[in-house]
mmCIF file with all atom_site columns, C-alpha atoms in Angstrom:
data_model
loop_
_atom_site.group_PDB
_atom_site.id
_atom_site.type_symbol
_atom_site.label_atom_id
_atom_site.label_alt_id
_atom_site.label_comp_id
_atom_site.label_asym_id
_atom_site.label_entity_id
_atom_site.label_seq_id
_atom_site.pdbx_PDB_ins_code
_atom_site.Cartn_x
_atom_site.Cartn_y
_atom_site.Cartn_z
_atom_site.occupancy
_atom_site.B_iso_or_equiv
_atom_site.pdbx_formal_charge
_atom_site.auth_seq_id
_atom_site.auth_comp_id
_atom_site.auth_asym_id
_atom_site.auth_atom_id
_atom_site.pdbx_PDB_model_num
ATOM 1   C CA . UNK A 1 1   ? 8.829  18.412  1.211   1.00 78.00 ? 1   UNK A CA 1
ATOM 2   C CA . UNK A 1 2   ? 8.252  20.650  -2.240  1.00 87.00 ? 2   UNK A CA 1
ATOM 3   C CA . UNK A 1 3   ? 10.627 20.597  -4.835  1.00 90.00 ? 3   UNK A CA 1
ATOM 4   C CA . UNK A 1 4   ? 10.402 23.226  -8.050  1.00 93.00 ? 4   UNK A CA 1
ATOM 5   C CA . UNK A 1 5   ? 9.708  22.201  -11.089 1.00 92.00 ? 5   UNK A CA 1
ATOM 6   C CA . UNK A 1 6   ? 10.662 23.887  -14.674 1.00 91.00 ? 6   UNK A CA 1
ATOM 7   C CA . UNK A 1 7   ? 9.027  23.551  -17.455 1.00 90.00 ? 7   UNK A CA 1
ATOM 8   C CA . UNK A 1 8   ? 10.014 24.814  -21.373 1.00 88.00 ? 8   UNK A CA 1
ATOM 9   C CA . UNK A 1 9   ? 6.768  25.048  -22.645 1.00 86.00 ? 9   UNK A CA 1
ATOM 10  C CA . UNK A 1 10  ? 6.000  26.443  -27.109 1.00 85.00 ? 10  UNK A CA 1
ATOM 11  C CA . UNK A 1 11  ? 3.843  29.448  -25.347 1.00 85.00 ? 11  UNK A CA 1
ATOM 12  C CA . UNK A 1 12  ? 2.443  31.459  -22.694 1.00 86.00 ? 12  UNK A CA 1
ATOM 13  C CA . UNK A 1 13  ? 0.700  28.774  -20.312 1.00 86.00 ? 13  UNK A CA 1
ATOM 14  C CA . UNK A 1 14  ? -3.082 30.373  -19.848 1.00 85.00 ? 14  UNK A CA 1
ATOM 15  C CA . UNK A 1 15  ? -4.846 29.253  -17.145 1.00 83.00 ? 15  UNK A CA 1
ATOM 16  C CA . UNK A 1 16  ? -7.924 30.332  -17.981 1.00 84.00 ? 16  UNK A CA 1
ATOM 17  C CA . UNK A 1 17  ? -7.415 27.631  -21.493 1.00 85.00 ? 17  UNK A CA 1
ATOM 18  C CA . UNK A 1 18  ? -4.843 25.570  -21.109 1.00 89.00 ? 18  UNK A CA 1
ATOM 19  C CA . UNK A 1 19  ? -5.062 21.900  -19.072 1.00 92.00 ? 19  UNK A CA 1
ATOM 20  C CA . UNK A 1 20  ? -1.541 20.706  -17.835 1.00 93.00 ? 20  UNK A CA 1
ATOM 21  C CA . UNK A 1 21  ? -1.352 17.305  -15.753 1.00 94.00 ? 21  UNK A CA 1
ATOM 22  C CA . UNK A 1 22  ? 2.351  15.494  -14.367 1.00 95.00 ? 22  UNK A CA 1
ATOM 23  C CA . UNK A 1 23  ? 2.226  12.306  -14.955 1.00 96.00 ? 23  UNK A CA 1
ATOM 24  C CA . UNK A 1 24  ? 4.200  9.849   -12.560 1.00 96.00 ? 24  UNK A CA 1
ATOM 25  C CA . UNK A 1 25  ? 5.067  6.285   -12.903 1.00 96.00 ? 25  UNK A CA 1
ATOM 26  C CA . UNK A 1 26  ? 6.947  4.331   -10.224 1.00 93.00 ? 26  UNK A CA 1
ATOM 27  C CA . UNK A 1 27  ? 8.701  0.518   -11.320 1.00 88.00 ? 27  UNK A CA 1
ATOM 28  C CA . UNK A 1 28  ? 8.370  -2.239  -13.157 1.00 89.00 ? 28  UNK A CA 1
ATOM 29  C CA . UNK A 1 29  ? 4.737  -2.163  -13.415 1.00 91.00 ? 29  UNK A CA 1
ATOM 30  C CA . UNK A 1 30  ? 3.122  1.167   -12.745 1.00 93.00 ? 30  UNK A CA 1
ATOM 31  C CA . UNK A 1 31  ? -0.294 0.844   -11.039 1.00 92.00 ? 31  UNK A CA 1
ATOM 32  C CA . UNK A 1 32  ? -3.047 3.600   -10.378 1.00 92.00 ? 32  UNK A CA 1
ATOM 33  C CA . UNK A 1 33  ? -4.513 1.672   -7.305  1.00 90.00 ? 33  UNK A CA 1
ATOM 34  C CA . UNK A 1 34  ? -1.094 0.476   -5.829  1.00 88.00 ? 34  UNK A CA 1
ATOM 35  C CA . UNK A 1 35  ? -0.025 4.886   -5.687  1.00 89.00 ? 35  UNK A CA 1
ATOM 36  C CA . UNK A 1 36  ? 3.038  3.588   -8.859  1.00 92.00 ? 36  UNK A CA 1
ATOM 37  C CA . UNK A 1 37  ? 0.728  5.288   -11.489 1.00 95.00 ? 37  UNK A CA 1
ATOM 38  C CA . UNK A 1 38  ? 0.219  9.341   -10.194 1.00 95.00 ? 38  UNK A CA 1
ATOM 39  C CA . UNK A 1 39  ? -1.464 12.116  -12.607 1.00 95.00 ? 39  UNK A CA 1
ATOM 40  C CA . UNK A 1 40  ? -1.770 15.290  -10.290 1.00 95.00 ? 40  UNK A CA 1
ATOM 41  C CA . UNK A 1 41  ? -3.501 17.913  -12.315 1.00 94.00 ? 41  UNK A CA 1
ATOM 42  C CA . UNK A 1 42  ? -1.810 21.655  -12.299 1.00 93.00 ? 42  UNK A CA 1
ATOM 43  C CA . UNK A 1 43  ? -3.300 23.456  -8.784  1.00 90.00 ? 43  UNK A CA 1
ATOM 44  C CA . UNK A 1 44  ? -4.927 20.154  -7.703  1.00 87.00 ? 44  UNK A CA 1
ATOM 45  C CA . UNK A 1 45  ? -4.650 17.160  -5.477  1.00 84.00 ? 45  UNK A CA 1
ATOM 46  C CA . UNK A 1 46  ? -4.314 13.846  -6.497  1.00 87.00 ? 46  UNK A CA 1
ATOM 47  C CA . UNK A 1 47  ? -5.984 11.408  -5.036  1.00 89.00 ? 47  UNK A CA 1
ATOM 48  C CA . UNK A 1 48  ? -3.240 9.726   -3.063  1.00 87.00 ? 48  UNK A CA 1
ATOM 49  C CA . UNK A 1 49  ? -2.061 13.092  -2.321  1.00 93.00 ? 49  UNK A CA 1
ATOM 50  C CA . UNK A 1 50  ? 0.318  14.378  -4.485  1.00 96.00 ? 50  UNK A CA 1
ATOM 51  C CA . UNK A 1 51  ? -0.345 18.791  -5.425  1.00 95.00 ? 51  UNK A CA 1
ATOM 52  C CA . UNK A 1 52  ? 1.112  20.868  -7.813  1.00 94.00 ? 52  UNK A CA 1
ATOM 53  C CA . UNK A 1 53  ? 0.930  24.368  -7.962  1.00 94.00 ? 53  UNK A CA 1
ATOM 54  C CA . UNK A 1 54  ? 1.705  27.171  -10.334 1.00 91.00 ? 54  UNK A CA 1
ATOM 55  C CA . UNK A 1 55  ? 4.584  29.188  -8.896  1.00 87.00 ? 55  UNK A CA 1
ATOM 56  C CA . UNK A 1 56  ? 4.508  31.661  -11.570 1.00 72.00 ? 56  UNK A CA 1
ATOM 57  C CA . UNK A 1 57  ? 5.063  31.885  -15.282 1.00 64.00 ? 57  UNK A CA 1
ATOM 58  C CA . UNK A 1 58  ? 8.970  33.880  -16.671 1.00 66.00 ? 58  UNK A CA 1
ATOM 59  C CA . UNK A 1 59  ? 9.150  35.873  -19.397 1.00 59.00 ? 59  UNK A CA 1
ATOM 60  C CA . UNK A 1 60  ? 8.018  34.631  -22.311 1.00 58.00 ? 60  UNK A CA 1
ATOM 61  C CA . UNK A 1 61  ? 11.246 33.646  -24.366 1.00 58.00 ? 61  UNK A CA 1
ATOM 62  C CA . UNK A 1 62  ? 13.286 33.070  -21.664 1.00 59.00 ? 62  UNK A CA 1
ATOM 63  C CA . UNK A 1 63  ? 13.806 29.817  -22.274 1.00 58.00 ? 63  UNK A CA 1
ATOM 64  C CA . UNK A 1 64  ? 15.545 28.236  -24.370 1.00 63.00 ? 64  UNK A CA 1
ATOM 65  C CA . UNK A 1 65  ? 15.272 28.867  -28.333 1.00 62.00 ? 65  UNK A CA 1
ATOM 66  C CA . UNK A 1 66  ? 12.214 31.156  -26.692 1.00 63.00 ? 66  UNK A CA 1
ATOM 67  C CA . UNK A 1 67  ? 10.719 28.870  -25.215 1.00 75.00 ? 67  UNK A CA 1
ATOM 68  C CA . UNK A 1 68  ? 8.402  29.967  -22.321 1.00 86.00 ? 68  UNK A CA 1
ATOM 69  C CA . UNK A 1 69  ? 8.885  28.687  -18.382 1.00 88.00 ? 69  UNK A CA 1
ATOM 70  C CA . UNK A 1 70  ? 6.468  27.432  -16.610 1.00 90.00 ? 70  UNK A CA 1
ATOM 71  C CA . UNK A 1 71  ? 7.731  27.019  -12.236 1.00 92.00 ? 71  UNK A CA 1
ATOM 72  C CA . UNK A 1 72  ? 5.728  24.306  -10.948 1.00 93.00 ? 72  UNK A CA 1
ATOM 73  C CA . UNK A 1 73  ? 6.378  23.177  -7.146  1.00 95.00 ? 73  UNK A CA 1
ATOM 74  C CA . UNK A 1 74  ? 5.552  19.750  -6.452  1.00 95.00 ? 74  UNK A CA 1
ATOM 75  C CA . UNK A 1 75  ? 4.388  18.573  -3.556  1.00 94.00 ? 75  UNK A CA 1
ATOM 76  C CA . UNK A 1 76  ? 4.035  14.311  -2.482  1.00 94.00 ? 76  UNK A CA 1
ATOM 77  C CA . UNK A 1 77  ? 2.824  12.897  0.507   1.00 93.00 ? 77  UNK A CA 1
ATOM 78  C CA . UNK A 1 78  ? 4.955  11.780  3.863   1.00 91.00 ? 78  UNK A CA 1
ATOM 79  C CA . UNK A 1 79  ? 3.701  8.364   2.836   1.00 89.00 ? 79  UNK A CA 1
ATOM 80  C CA . UNK A 1 80  ? 4.343  8.219   -1.021  1.00 91.00 ? 80  UNK A CA 1
ATOM 81  C CA . UNK A 1 81  ? 6.609  4.941   -1.820  1.00 89.00 ? 81  UNK A CA 1
ATOM 82  C CA . UNK A 1 82  ? 10.113 5.967   -2.228  1.00 89.00 ? 82  UNK A CA 1
ATOM 83  C CA . UNK A 1 83  ? 12.041 5.370   -5.643  1.00 88.00 ? 83  UNK A CA 1
ATOM 84  C CA . UNK A 1 84  ? 13.118 7.273   -9.333  1.00 91.00 ? 84  UNK A CA 1
ATOM 85  C CA . UNK A 1 85  ? 10.229 8.135   -11.281 1.00 94.00 ? 85  UNK A CA 1
ATOM 86  C CA . UNK A 1 86  ? 9.657  8.910   -14.704 1.00 96.00 ? 86  UNK A CA 1
ATOM 87  C CA . UNK A 1 87  ? 8.019  12.115  -15.217 1.00 96.00 ? 87  UNK A CA 1
ATOM 88  C CA . UNK A 1 88  ? 5.464  13.176  -18.355 1.00 96.00 ? 88  UNK A CA 1
ATOM 89  C CA . UNK A 1 89  ? 3.745  16.421  -19.075 1.00 94.00 ? 89  UNK A CA 1
ATOM 90  C CA . UNK A 1 90  ? 0.166  16.400  -20.352 1.00 93.00 ? 90  UNK A CA 1
ATOM 91  C CA . UNK A 1 91  ? -1.262 19.436  -22.049 1.00 91.00 ? 91  UNK A CA 1
ATOM 92  C CA . UNK A 1 92  ? -4.304 20.099  -23.023 1.00 89.00 ? 92  UNK A CA 1
ATOM 93  C CA . UNK A 1 93  ? -5.196 23.048  -25.342 1.00 87.00 ? 93  UNK A CA 1
ATOM 94  C CA . UNK A 1 94  ? -8.183 24.331  -27.941 1.00 83.00 ? 94  UNK A CA 1
ATOM 95  C CA . UNK A 1 95  ? -6.020 22.758  -30.397 1.00 84.00 ? 95  UNK A CA 1
ATOM 96  C CA . UNK A 1 96  ? -6.431 19.309  -29.032 1.00 87.00 ? 96  UNK A CA 1
ATOM 97  C CA . UNK A 1 97  ? -4.472 17.221  -26.212 1.00 90.00 ? 97  UNK A CA 1
ATOM 98  C CA . UNK A 1 98  ? -0.167 16.423  -26.073 1.00 90.00 ? 98  UNK A CA 1
ATOM 99  C CA . UNK A 1 99  ? 1.794  14.031  -23.963 1.00 90.00 ? 99  UNK A CA 1
ATOM 100 C CA . UNK A 1 100 ? 5.317  14.290  -23.919 1.00 90.00 ? 100 UNK A CA 1
ATOM 101 C CA . UNK A 1 101 ? 6.913  11.277  -24.380 1.00 92.00 ? 101 UNK A CA 1
ATOM 102 C CA . UNK A 1 102 ? 9.420  10.127  -20.679 1.00 93.00 ? 102 UNK A CA 1
ATOM 103 C CA . UNK A 1 103 ? 12.973 10.944  -20.519 1.00 92.00 ? 103 UNK A CA 1
ATOM 104 C CA . UNK A 1 104 ? 15.654 9.416   -18.591 1.00 92.00 ? 104 UNK A CA 1
ATOM 105 C CA . UNK A 1 105 ? 16.753 13.069  -17.787 1.00 92.00 ? 105 UNK A CA 1
ATOM 106 C CA . UNK A 1 106 ? 13.565 14.012  -16.224 1.00 93.00 ? 106 UNK A CA 1
ATOM 107 C CA . UNK A 1 107 ? 13.548 11.319  -13.619 1.00 94.00 ? 107 UNK A CA 1
ATOM 108 C CA . UNK A 1 108 ? 14.019 12.152  -9.850  1.00 92.00 ? 108 UNK A CA 1
ATOM 109 C CA . UNK A 1 109 ? 14.769 10.377  -6.926  1.00 90.00 ? 109 UNK A CA 1
ATOM 110 C CA . UNK A 1 110 ? 11.789 10.549  -3.901  1.00 91.00 ? 110 UNK A CA 1
ATOM 111 C CA . UNK A 1 111 ? 13.458 9.011   -0.206  1.00 89.00 ? 111 UNK A CA 1
ATOM 112 C CA . UNK A 1 112 ? 12.733 8.900   3.006   1.00 91.00 ? 112 UNK A CA 1
ATOM 113 C CA . UNK A 1 113 ? 12.593 11.925  5.259   1.00 93.00 ? 113 UNK A CA 1
ATOM 114 C CA . UNK A 1 114 ? 13.268 11.210  8.591   1.00 94.00 ? 114 UNK A CA 1
ATOM 115 C CA . UNK A 1 115 ? 12.978 15.072  9.613   1.00 95.00 ? 115 UNK A CA 1
ATOM 116 C CA . UNK A 1 116 ? 9.180  15.046  8.840   1.00 93.00 ? 116 UNK A CA 1
ATOM 117 C CA . UNK A 1 117 ? 7.178  14.296  11.360  1.00 95.00 ? 117 UNK A CA 1
ATOM 118 C CA . UNK A 1 118 ? 4.770  12.149  8.999   1.00 93.00 ? 118 UNK A CA 1
ATOM 119 C CA . UNK A 1 119 ? 7.188  10.699  7.460   1.00 93.00 ? 119 UNK A CA 1
ATOM 120 C CA . UNK A 1 120 ? 7.202  6.984   8.438   1.00 89.00 ? 120 UNK A CA 1
ATOM 121 C CA . UNK A 1 121 ? 10.654 7.138   9.439   1.00 93.00 ? 121 UNK A CA 1
ATOM 122 C CA . UNK A 1 122 ? 10.612 9.908   11.320  1.00 95.00 ? 122 UNK A CA 1
ATOM 123 C CA . UNK A 1 123 ? 13.135 10.847  14.401  1.00 96.00 ? 123 UNK A CA 1
ATOM 124 C CA . UNK A 1 124 ? 12.044 12.937  16.896  1.00 96.00 ? 124 UNK A CA 1
ATOM 125 C CA . UNK A 1 125 ? 15.658 13.475  18.401  1.00 97.00 ? 125 UNK A CA 1
ATOM 126 C CA . UNK A 1 126 ? 18.872 15.080  16.592  1.00 96.00 ? 126 UNK A CA 1
ATOM 127 C CA . UNK A 1 127 ? 21.179 12.633  18.769  1.00 96.00 ? 127 UNK A CA 1
ATOM 128 C CA . UNK A 1 128 ? 19.018 10.021  16.406  1.00 95.00 ? 128 UNK A CA 1
ATOM 129 C CA . UNK A 1 129 ? 19.421 11.771  13.530  1.00 95.00 ? 129 UNK A CA 1
ATOM 130 C CA . UNK A 1 130 ? 22.576 12.860  13.589  1.00 93.00 ? 130 UNK A CA 1
ATOM 131 C CA . UNK A 1 131 ? 24.152 9.183   14.551  1.00 90.00 ? 131 UNK A CA 1
ATOM 132 C CA . UNK A 1 132 ? 21.373 6.895   12.090  1.00 89.00 ? 132 UNK A CA 1
ATOM 133 C CA . UNK A 1 133 ? 21.364 9.346   8.861   1.00 89.00 ? 133 UNK A CA 1
ATOM 134 C CA . UNK A 1 134 ? 23.919 11.697  8.744   1.00 91.00 ? 134 UNK A CA 1
ATOM 135 C CA . UNK A 1 135 ? 27.187 9.654   10.570  1.00 90.00 ? 135 UNK A CA 1
ATOM 136 C CA . UNK A 1 136 ? 29.567 8.511   7.522   1.00 90.00 ? 136 UNK A CA 1
ATOM 137 C CA . UNK A 1 137 ? 31.305 6.188   9.320   1.00 92.00 ? 137 UNK A CA 1
ATOM 138 C CA . UNK A 1 138 ? 31.458 4.399   12.119  1.00 92.00 ? 138 UNK A CA 1
ATOM 139 C CA . UNK A 1 139 ? 32.269 1.364   14.480  1.00 93.00 ? 139 UNK A CA 1
ATOM 140 C CA . UNK A 1 140 ? 30.499 -2.816  13.426  1.00 93.00 ? 140 UNK A CA 1
ATOM 141 C CA . UNK A 1 141 ? 30.946 -5.408  15.180  1.00 93.00 ? 141 UNK A CA 1
ATOM 142 C CA . UNK A 1 142 ? 31.409 -9.164  14.401  1.00 87.00 ? 142 UNK A CA 1
ATOM 143 C CA . UNK A 1 143 ? 32.301 -12.801 14.948  1.00 86.00 ? 143 UNK A CA 1
ATOM 144 C CA . UNK A 1 144 ? 30.894 -15.135 16.895  1.00 87.00 ? 144 UNK A CA 1
ATOM 145 C CA . UNK A 1 145 ? 28.633 -15.120 20.770  1.00 91.00 ? 145 UNK A CA 1
ATOM 146 C CA . UNK A 1 146 ? 32.009 -16.324 21.973  1.00 94.00 ? 146 UNK A CA 1
ATOM 147 C CA . UNK A 1 147 ? 33.938 -13.785 20.279  1.00 93.00 ? 147 UNK A CA 1
ATOM 148 C CA . UNK A 1 148 ? 33.228 -10.368 19.161  1.00 95.00 ? 148 UNK A CA 1
ATOM 149 C CA . UNK A 1 149 ? 35.413 -8.207  17.687  1.00 92.00 ? 149 UNK A CA 1
ATOM 150 C CA . UNK A 1 150 ? 35.136 -4.513  16.297  1.00 94.00 ? 150 UNK A CA 1
ATOM 151 C CA . UNK A 1 151 ? 36.233 -2.673  13.457  1.00 93.00 ? 151 UNK A CA 1
ATOM 152 C CA . UNK A 1 152 ? 35.680 1.249   11.857  1.00 95.00 ? 152 UNK A CA 1
ATOM 153 C CA . UNK A 1 153 ? 33.571 1.182   9.432   1.00 95.00 ? 153 UNK A CA 1
ATOM 154 C CA . UNK A 1 154 ? 32.261 3.341   6.226   1.00 93.00 ? 154 UNK A CA 1
ATOM 155 C CA . UNK A 1 155 ? 28.720 3.273   6.150   1.00 90.00 ? 155 UNK A CA 1
ATOM 156 C CA . UNK A 1 156 ? 28.603 5.344   2.681   1.00 86.00 ? 156 UNK A CA 1
ATOM 157 C CA . UNK A 1 157 ? 25.085 7.327   3.931   1.00 79.00 ? 157 UNK A CA 1
ATOM 158 C CA . UNK A 1 158 ? 25.667 10.481  1.110   1.00 72.00 ? 158 UNK A CA 1
ATOM 159 C CA . UNK A 1 159 ? 28.153 8.120   -1.847  1.00 58.00 ? 159 UNK A CA 1
ATOM 160 C CA . UNK A 1 160 ? 29.292 9.786   -4.967  1.00 64.00 ? 160 UNK A CA 1
ATOM 161 C CA . UNK A 1 161 ? 29.730 7.154   -6.862  1.00 56.00 ? 161 UNK A CA 1
ATOM 162 C CA . UNK A 1 162 ? 27.468 4.229   -6.527  1.00 52.00 ? 162 UNK A CA 1
ATOM 163 C CA . UNK A 1 163 ? 23.758 3.828   -7.991  1.00 53.00 ? 163 UNK A CA 1
ATOM 164 C CA . UNK A 1 164 ? 21.966 3.683   -4.935  1.00 51.00 ? 164 UNK A CA 1
ATOM 165 C CA . UNK A 1 165 ? 18.590 5.167   -5.526  1.00 51.00 ? 165 UNK A CA 1
ATOM 166 C CA . UNK A 1 166 ? 18.067 3.253   -8.891  1.00 47.00 ? 166 UNK A CA 1
ATOM 167 C CA . UNK A 1 167 ? 18.620 0.235   -6.693  1.00 52.00 ? 167 UNK A CA 1
ATOM 168 C CA . UNK A 1 168 ? 15.683 1.177   -3.611  1.00 50.00 ? 168 UNK A CA 1
ATOM 169 C CA . UNK A 1 169 ? 12.571 -1.237  -5.289  1.00 46.00 ? 169 UNK A CA 1
ATOM 170 C CA . UNK A 1 170 ? 14.834 -4.817  -5.752  1.00 46.00 ? 170 UNK A CA 1
ATOM 171 C CA . UNK A 1 171 ? 14.978 -6.739  -8.369  1.00 46.00 ? 171 UNK A CA 1
ATOM 172 C CA . UNK A 1 172 ? 13.257 -6.682  -11.453 1.00 46.00 ? 172 UNK A CA 1
ATOM 173 C CA . UNK A 1 173 ? 12.034 -10.247 -10.861 1.00 49.00 ? 173 UNK A CA 1
ATOM 174 C CA . UNK A 1 174 ? 11.167 -9.186  -7.366  1.00 51.00 ? 174 UNK A CA 1
ATOM 175 C CA . UNK A 1 175 ? 10.375 -5.275  -6.997  1.00 51.00 ? 175 UNK A CA 1
ATOM 176 C CA . UNK A 1 176 ? 10.470 -4.630  -3.084  1.00 49.00 ? 176 UNK A CA 1
ATOM 177 C CA . UNK A 1 177 ? 7.173  -2.507  -2.070  1.00 57.00 ? 177 UNK A CA 1
ATOM 178 C CA . UNK A 1 178 ? 9.019  1.095   -1.679  1.00 69.00 ? 178 UNK A CA 1
ATOM 179 C CA . UNK A 1 179 ? 8.218  1.222   1.555   1.00 76.00 ? 179 UNK A CA 1
ATOM 180 C CA . UNK A 1 180 ? 10.395 1.563   4.997   1.00 81.00 ? 180 UNK A CA 1
ATOM 181 C CA . UNK A 1 181 ? 9.421  -2.286  5.808   1.00 82.00 ? 181 UNK A CA 1
ATOM 182 C CA . UNK A 1 182 ? 9.243  -3.108  1.924   1.00 80.00 ? 182 UNK A CA 1
ATOM 183 C CA . UNK A 1 183 ? 13.125 -1.502  1.025   1.00 81.00 ? 183 UNK A CA 1
ATOM 184 C CA . UNK A 1 184 ? 15.123 -3.473  3.642   1.00 80.00 ? 184 UNK A CA 1
ATOM 185 C CA . UNK A 1 185 ? 14.505 -6.773  2.431   1.00 80.00 ? 185 UNK A CA 1
ATOM 186 C CA . UNK A 1 186 ? 14.394 -5.152  -1.206  1.00 77.00 ? 186 UNK A CA 1
ATOM 187 C CA . UNK A 1 187 ? 18.184 -4.855  -0.295  1.00 78.00 ? 187 UNK A CA 1
ATOM 188 C CA . UNK A 1 188 ? 19.009 -7.857  0.699   1.00 79.00 ? 188 UNK A CA 1
ATOM 189 C CA . UNK A 1 189 ? 17.984 -9.812  -1.919  1.00 79.00 ? 189 UNK A CA 1
ATOM 190 C CA . UNK A 1 190 ? 20.600 -8.187  -3.777  1.00 78.00 ? 190 UNK A CA 1
ATOM 191 C CA . UNK A 1 191 ? 23.570 -8.460  -1.223  1.00 82.00 ? 191 UNK A CA 1
ATOM 192 C CA . UNK A 1 192 ? 23.047 -12.225 -1.237  1.00 84.00 ? 192 UNK A CA 1
ATOM 193 C CA . UNK A 1 193 ? 23.413 -14.470 -4.048  1.00 86.00 ? 193 UNK A CA 1
ATOM 194 C CA . UNK A 1 194 ? 21.466 -16.904 -3.337  1.00 81.00 ? 194 UNK A CA 1
ATOM 195 C CA . UNK A 1 195 ? 18.514 -14.531 -3.926  1.00 71.00 ? 195 UNK A CA 1
ATOM 196 C CA . UNK A 1 196 ? 18.948 -13.521 -7.568  1.00 74.00 ? 196 UNK A CA 1
ATOM 197 C CA . UNK A 1 197 ? 22.590 -13.450 -7.843  1.00 78.00 ? 197 UNK A CA 1
ATOM 198 C CA . UNK A 1 198 ? 23.379 -10.905 -5.381  1.00 81.00 ? 198 UNK A CA 1
ATOM 199 C CA . UNK A 1 199 ? 27.019 -9.234  -4.986  1.00 82.00 ? 199 UNK A CA 1
ATOM 200 C CA . UNK A 1 200 ? 28.451 -11.397 -1.627  1.00 85.00 ? 200 UNK A CA 1
ATOM 201 C CA . UNK A 1 201 ? 28.670 -14.827 -1.577  1.00 86.00 ? 201 UNK A CA 1
ATOM 202 C CA . UNK A 1 202 ? 28.459 -16.635 1.817   1.00 84.00 ? 202 UNK A CA 1
ATOM 203 C CA . UNK A 1 203 ? 31.901 -18.349 2.335   1.00 86.00 ? 203 UNK A CA 1
ATOM 204 C CA . UNK A 1 204 ? 33.398 -20.156 5.897   1.00 84.00 ? 204 UNK A CA 1
ATOM 205 C CA . UNK A 1 205 ? 36.142 -21.764 4.118   1.00 89.00 ? 205 UNK A CA 1
ATOM 206 C CA . UNK A 1 206 ? 38.749 -20.160 5.118   1.00 88.00 ? 206 UNK A CA 1
ATOM 207 C CA . UNK A 1 207 ? 39.880 -19.548 1.126   1.00 93.00 ? 207 UNK A CA 1
ATOM 208 C CA . UNK A 1 208 ? 38.708 -16.730 -0.657  1.00 92.00 ? 208 UNK A CA 1
ATOM 209 C CA . UNK A 1 209 ? 41.202 -17.344 -3.999  1.00 91.00 ? 209 UNK A CA 1
ATOM 210 C CA . UNK A 1 210 ? 38.076 -16.730 -6.393  1.00 87.00 ? 210 UNK A CA 1
ATOM 211 C CA . UNK A 1 211 ? 36.723 -12.879 -4.417  1.00 88.00 ? 211 UNK A CA 1
ATOM 212 C CA . UNK A 1 212 ? 37.868 -11.233 -1.840  1.00 89.00 ? 212 UNK A CA 1
ATOM 213 C CA . UNK A 1 213 ? 38.742 -11.697 2.182   1.00 89.00 ? 213 UNK A CA 1
ATOM 214 C CA . UNK A 1 214 ? 35.909 -9.979  4.806   1.00 86.00 ? 214 UNK A CA 1
ATOM 215 C CA . UNK A 1 215 ? 38.730 -8.864  6.607   1.00 86.00 ? 215 UNK A CA 1
ATOM 216 C CA . UNK A 1 216 ? 39.940 -6.303  3.325   1.00 90.00 ? 216 UNK A CA 1
ATOM 217 C CA . UNK A 1 217 ? 36.315 -4.423  3.350   1.00 91.00 ? 217 UNK A CA 1
ATOM 218 C CA . UNK A 1 218 ? 36.490 -1.118  4.532   1.00 93.00 ? 218 UNK A CA 1
ATOM 219 C CA . UNK A 1 219 ? 32.893 0.330   3.767   1.00 92.00 ? 219 UNK A CA 1
ATOM 220 C CA . UNK A 1 220 ? 29.997 -0.930  2.356   1.00 87.00 ? 220 UNK A CA 1
ATOM 221 C CA . UNK A 1 221 ? 30.104 1.961   -0.248  1.00 85.00 ? 221 UNK A CA 1
ATOM 222 C CA . UNK A 1 222 ? 32.894 -0.168  -2.341  1.00 85.00 ? 222 UNK A CA 1
ATOM 223 C CA . UNK A 1 223 ? 31.208 -3.531  -1.814  1.00 83.00 ? 223 UNK A CA 1
ATOM 224 C CA . UNK A 1 224 ? 28.374 -1.936  -3.236  1.00 77.00 ? 224 UNK A CA 1
#
């Protein structure tokens, strides 16, 4: 699914003589070979399938403080690693080359897209999308093999107040592969206290004075 970027430039972009390249970094140790360090020349495709196209330049002086604005459409390949990408712009003109510093305000999140037929998590049936992706609440089952109970649960698929997308990559010590196979173990590391001090401690004693009784929770958002 393509998305749009608006670049502010000190002067109008001139395709005949100017060169422009987007640089993307993902994770603590970006590598070209792993698709986590990506260079995307404007008007071309990167070896990993990313593509940046000029959508059009706005009228000179349309940006803040009289700057010129260039609109770009950025398209990610369906198998691109997901996570929080850092974005920078490199330019080349007759006066030389320039690389803009990375700014956290320009970061963006790339997520799985179950609506895309080429994505690894694609779901063909609308009923599956409604149940597993768009459903905010449901029932969960807990207990033992011989004594199973159920209760309502808030899944918080689209939470507003927690930093889920930032944490898709695991921890600094154990960055998880940003694929549909690698993300679940990454979440497991963050949840289990035995793995890099996750948020939940296993306790079967019945004494929860040092924490929260498991039966008190009603959803995932409050825990995370």
